[in-house]
Amino acid sequence: MAQASITDLYPSRVTDMPSITERQDPALWCDLNAPPPGPLTREQLAAFERDGFLFLPDVFTPDEVERFRMELSRMANDSELRGKEETVLEEDGEMVRSIFRIHRLSDVFRKLAKDPRVADAARQVLGSDVYIHQSRINLKKPLYGKGFFWHSDFETWHVEDGMPRPRAVSASVALTENNEFNGPVMVIPGSHKRFVACVGETPDDYYKQSLRKQEAGTPDLESMQTLVAESSIQAPKGAPGGVLFFECNMMHGSTENLSPFPRSNAFFVFNSVENTLAEPFSGKEPRPEFAGERDFTPVGDL
Amino acid sequence: MAQASITDLYPSRVTDMPSITERQDPALWCDLNAPPPGPLTREQLAAFERDGFLFLPDVFTPDEVERFRMELSRMANDSELRGKEETVLEEDGEMVRSIFRIHRLSDVFRKLAKDPRVADAARQVLGSDVYIHQSRINLKKPLYGKGFFWHSDFETWHVEDGMPRPRAVSASVALTENNEFNGPVMVIPGSHKRFVACVGETPDDYYKQSLRKQEAGTPDLESMQTLVAESSIQAPKGAPGGVLFFECNMMHGSTENLSPFPRSNAFFVFNSVENTLAEPFSGKEPRPEFAGERDFTPVGDL
């Protein structure tokens, strides 16, 4: 599966030595002096460029959020769906950790993916039309929902899915409150401008394990200390209906949810239609489509 | 090992149904109108009675903390100590999670246990002289240090050690900063006035597992929702040198440390000399002395 035609600008999992290198690409793909039309202001686009994320409270109304939550509840209790590979369980093999491909499995979430409040924002940031590379809901069950170790999504998507460049953005729509105690997403502002090459080889069919608990493709301690020393850790928090946009190469993670109430967010990954997938840079088989979509239909046409 | 002579006022792990009952004992054992001499003011004692905890910043100076940290570093790297049962490893079997009995293993920590800033405060709260029921350092390694699930210490000490009544207080001395991102202790104010009876039996030699990851003696989801709905979750944070005092029946827990810097606290559990251990209420063998001391020498005489 190796590809001679594309130079690997972001090699990772190829040596035993971790390294931090500079990003080779823009972090914002539109012209700030003439930004494309959309919900984000020039100031917001500049903040996204600088920090790698942008948190907007109250993007969706309580009624809209209620509809999303009912749909989530329906899906989480759908026994047929539970048997599909789109449903990823916690390591205990019982609790649902994530449901993938929600933009294909659900009309409600397909409409949410196309909503201009997220899709037009993604078009602005990426300076092009966009398609959905991945979508999912992460459910962090009360008391027992596990976290997600630090990672750059782009590192995974590049190595395991063949995404050529970091020209994708995630929108995380809060379906519940995200607070200090339920495992909110933690970000390192500015880390999207650095690329942390990870050590270790990618096992075959690694997604079957990594979607429960990631090990390959995770940064080393020294790199993490460097990134945080250069910047800080932040955890954007807020009421249901808020949206966290974050650049695909931003280092992020989250802890377990030890609160006795659930935490869930719906994620939509918008990739530029000018950045569609090649073969995985690991040389392995690509992950299945629920984890890395290979149908590049623009989101507006879904 | 069952004891006919003492009525079990706080039965736990005896039925399949969890329950929440009222505390049968005072939460503060001194007279607020004539408190014993010591570092805590009447207002602080009243806050402790009401909330079940009291956080005091800057109790120890940076120089003192530096001495504690050097001693911790020495102990954590002592290969002989690592082989002793006082050292509890993480589930991976490699990283040190806790070192127990530090008031016996180390002169520095013996002196800290006797320091009036903690010991006199404990004497005030408990209205009597005190001895050390347990001491330890919890090290939460950067990125990989695991958390502690919600629990009432008294539930464990009562069932597994035979502590008759909740007349003990812990002092957690911060050796590093405790912040939002490194797994600070989380408390539920007021929860010390309720007793959550847990389900399930206590396995033989349970401490060998529970000190790494507790399962028996942990509260159920519904009880936790009740406690939090009645109150809130709080996480006292601050610089090294601060002390968190908390009542032995207060529900508390902490998440993993996903930050790339260590978090460590030294814990000293002061029990009233009028509340020394009986046989465990589980009917099992008591835990070893490093987990539940059976030498009731007042701390001042150590």
Short mmCIF file of C-alpha atoms in Angstrom, two decimals, chain B residues 25-164:
data_model
loop_
_atom_site.label_atom_id
_atom_site.label_comp_id
_atom_site.label_asym_id
_atom_site.label_seq_id
_atom_site.Cartn_x
_atom_site.Cartn_y
_atom_site.Cartn_z
CA ASP B 25 -22.20 10.70 65.33
CA PRO B 26 -21.05 14.32 65.51
CA ALA B 27 -19.01 15.62 62.61
CA LEU B 28 -17.03 17.85 64.98
CA TRP B 29 -16.08 16.45 68.37
CA CYS B 30 -15.17 19.62 70.22
CA ASP B 31 -17.40 22.31 71.72
CA LEU B 32 -17.59 25.17 69.24
CA ASN B 33 -18.23 27.58 72.09
CA ALA B 34 -14.99 26.60 73.78
CA PRO B 35 -12.78 25.01 71.15
CA PRO B 36 -9.49 23.47 72.24
CA PRO B 37 -6.37 25.51 71.48
CA GLY B 38 -4.89 24.99 68.05
CA PRO B 39 -4.42 26.50 64.60
CA LEU B 40 -8.09 26.40 63.54
CA THR B 41 -10.38 29.31 64.31
CA ARG B 42 -13.95 28.86 65.46
CA GLU B 43 -15.13 29.83 61.96
CA GLN B 44 -12.87 27.23 60.39
CA LEU B 45 -14.09 24.55 62.77
CA ALA B 46 -17.70 25.50 61.98
CA ALA B 47 -16.98 25.27 58.25
CA PHE B 48 -15.42 21.86 58.75
CA GLU B 49 -18.49 20.71 60.68
CA ARG B 50 -20.80 21.93 57.92
CA ASP B 51 -18.83 20.93 54.80
CA GLY B 52 -16.74 18.00 55.98
CA PHE B 53 -13.57 19.59 54.70
CA LEU B 54 -11.40 22.65 55.10
CA PHE B 55 -8.73 23.80 52.68
CA LEU B 56 -5.94 26.00 54.04
CA PRO B 57 -3.44 27.44 51.55
CA ASP B 58 0.21 28.13 52.38
CA VAL B 59 0.40 26.11 55.61
CA PHE B 60 3.94 24.94 54.82
CA THR B 61 6.62 27.16 53.34
CA PRO B 62 8.29 26.54 49.98
CA ASP B 63 11.47 25.49 51.82
CA GLU B 64 9.57 22.95 53.88
CA VAL B 65 7.81 21.60 50.82
CA GLU B 66 11.14 21.29 49.04
CA ARG B 67 12.42 19.14 51.93
CA PHE B 68 9.30 16.92 51.71
CA ARG B 69 9.74 16.53 47.98
CA MET B 70 13.39 15.57 48.30
CA GLU B 71 12.42 12.97 50.87
CA LEU B 72 9.68 11.66 48.60
CA SER B 73 12.13 11.44 45.74
CA ARG B 74 14.58 9.52 47.91
CA MET B 75 11.88 7.08 49.01
CA ALA B 76 10.42 6.57 45.53
CA ASN B 77 13.88 5.63 44.27
CA ASP B 78 14.76 3.36 47.18
CA SER B 79 14.91 -0.11 45.65
CA GLU B 80 14.63 -1.84 49.02
CA LEU B 81 11.49 0.11 49.87
CA ARG B 82 10.04 -0.70 46.48
CA GLY B 83 10.09 -4.36 47.39
CA LYS B 84 8.13 -3.81 50.61
CA GLU B 85 4.38 -4.09 50.96
CA GLU B 86 4.23 -0.42 51.95
CA THR B 87 4.85 0.39 48.30
CA VAL B 88 1.76 -0.05 46.12
CA LEU B 89 2.25 -0.09 42.36
CA GLU B 90 -0.18 0.92 39.64
CA GLU B 91 -2.02 -1.86 37.82
CA ASP B 92 0.77 -1.89 35.24
CA GLY B 93 3.01 -3.27 37.99
CA GLU B 94 5.71 -0.70 37.31
CA MET B 95 4.84 2.79 38.43
CA VAL B 96 4.65 3.61 42.14
CA ARG B 97 1.09 4.63 43.06
CA SER B 98 1.41 5.04 46.83
CA ILE B 99 3.96 4.64 49.60
CA PHE B 100 2.31 3.85 52.94
CA ARG B 101 3.38 4.29 56.53
CA ILE B 102 5.58 7.24 55.79
CA HIS B 103 5.37 8.35 59.42
CA ARG B 104 7.30 5.22 60.37
CA LEU B 105 9.56 4.87 57.34
CA SER B 106 10.86 8.43 57.28
CA ASP B 107 12.05 10.88 59.92
CA VAL B 108 11.02 13.80 57.77
CA PHE B 109 7.44 12.58 57.49
CA ARG B 110 7.30 11.48 61.13
CA LYS B 111 8.05 15.08 62.04
CA LEU B 112 5.45 16.33 59.58
CA ALA B 113 2.83 14.04 61.17
CA LYS B 114 3.58 15.57 64.58
CA ASP B 115 3.66 19.14 63.33
CA PRO B 116 1.11 21.21 65.28
CA ARG B 117 -0.19 22.73 62.05
CA VAL B 118 -1.74 19.37 61.25
CA ALA B 119 -1.73 17.37 64.51
CA ASP B 120 -3.17 20.14 66.69
CA ALA B 121 -5.82 20.85 64.07
CA ALA B 122 -6.76 17.16 64.22
CA ARG B 123 -6.90 17.29 68.02
CA GLN B 124 -9.26 20.25 67.79
CA VAL B 125 -11.58 18.55 65.31
CA LEU B 126 -11.64 15.25 67.18
CA GLY B 127 -11.76 16.71 70.69
CA SER B 128 -9.11 14.36 72.00
CA ASP B 129 -5.55 13.24 71.54
CA VAL B 130 -4.85 11.48 68.26
CA TYR B 131 -2.75 8.73 66.74
CA ILE B 132 -1.90 7.95 63.12
CA HIS B 133 -4.27 5.35 61.66
CA GLN B 134 -2.65 5.47 58.24
CA SER B 135 -0.19 7.62 56.35
CA ARG B 136 0.86 7.62 52.76
CA ILE B 137 2.04 9.55 49.79
CA ASN B 138 0.00 9.27 46.63
CA LEU B 139 2.07 9.90 43.54
CA LYS B 140 0.14 10.59 40.41
CA LYS B 141 2.68 10.16 37.66
CA PRO B 142 2.49 12.57 34.75
CA LEU B 143 0.17 11.37 31.96
CA TYR B 144 -0.32 7.91 33.45
CA GLY B 145 -1.11 8.27 37.17
CA LYS B 146 -4.50 6.72 37.81
CA GLY B 147 -7.28 8.19 39.93
CA PHE B 148 -9.15 7.04 43.00
CA PHE B 149 -12.81 6.15 42.57
CA TRP B 150 -15.38 7.80 44.85
CA HIS B 151 -15.36 6.41 48.35
CA SER B 152 -15.82 7.21 52.02
CA ASP B 153 -12.61 6.33 53.83
CA PHE B 154 -14.60 5.53 56.93
CA GLU B 155 -16.64 2.91 55.06
CA THR B 156 -13.40 1.06 54.29
CA TRP B 157 -11.80 1.61 57.68
CA HIS B 158 -14.97 0.48 59.45
CA VAL B 159 -15.54 -2.64 57.35
CA GLU B 160 -11.94 -3.67 56.72
CA ASP B 161 -10.07 -2.26 59.75
CA GLY B 162 -12.70 -2.23 62.51
CA MET B 163 -12.80 1.53 63.16
CA PRO B 164 -15.88 1.82 65.36
#
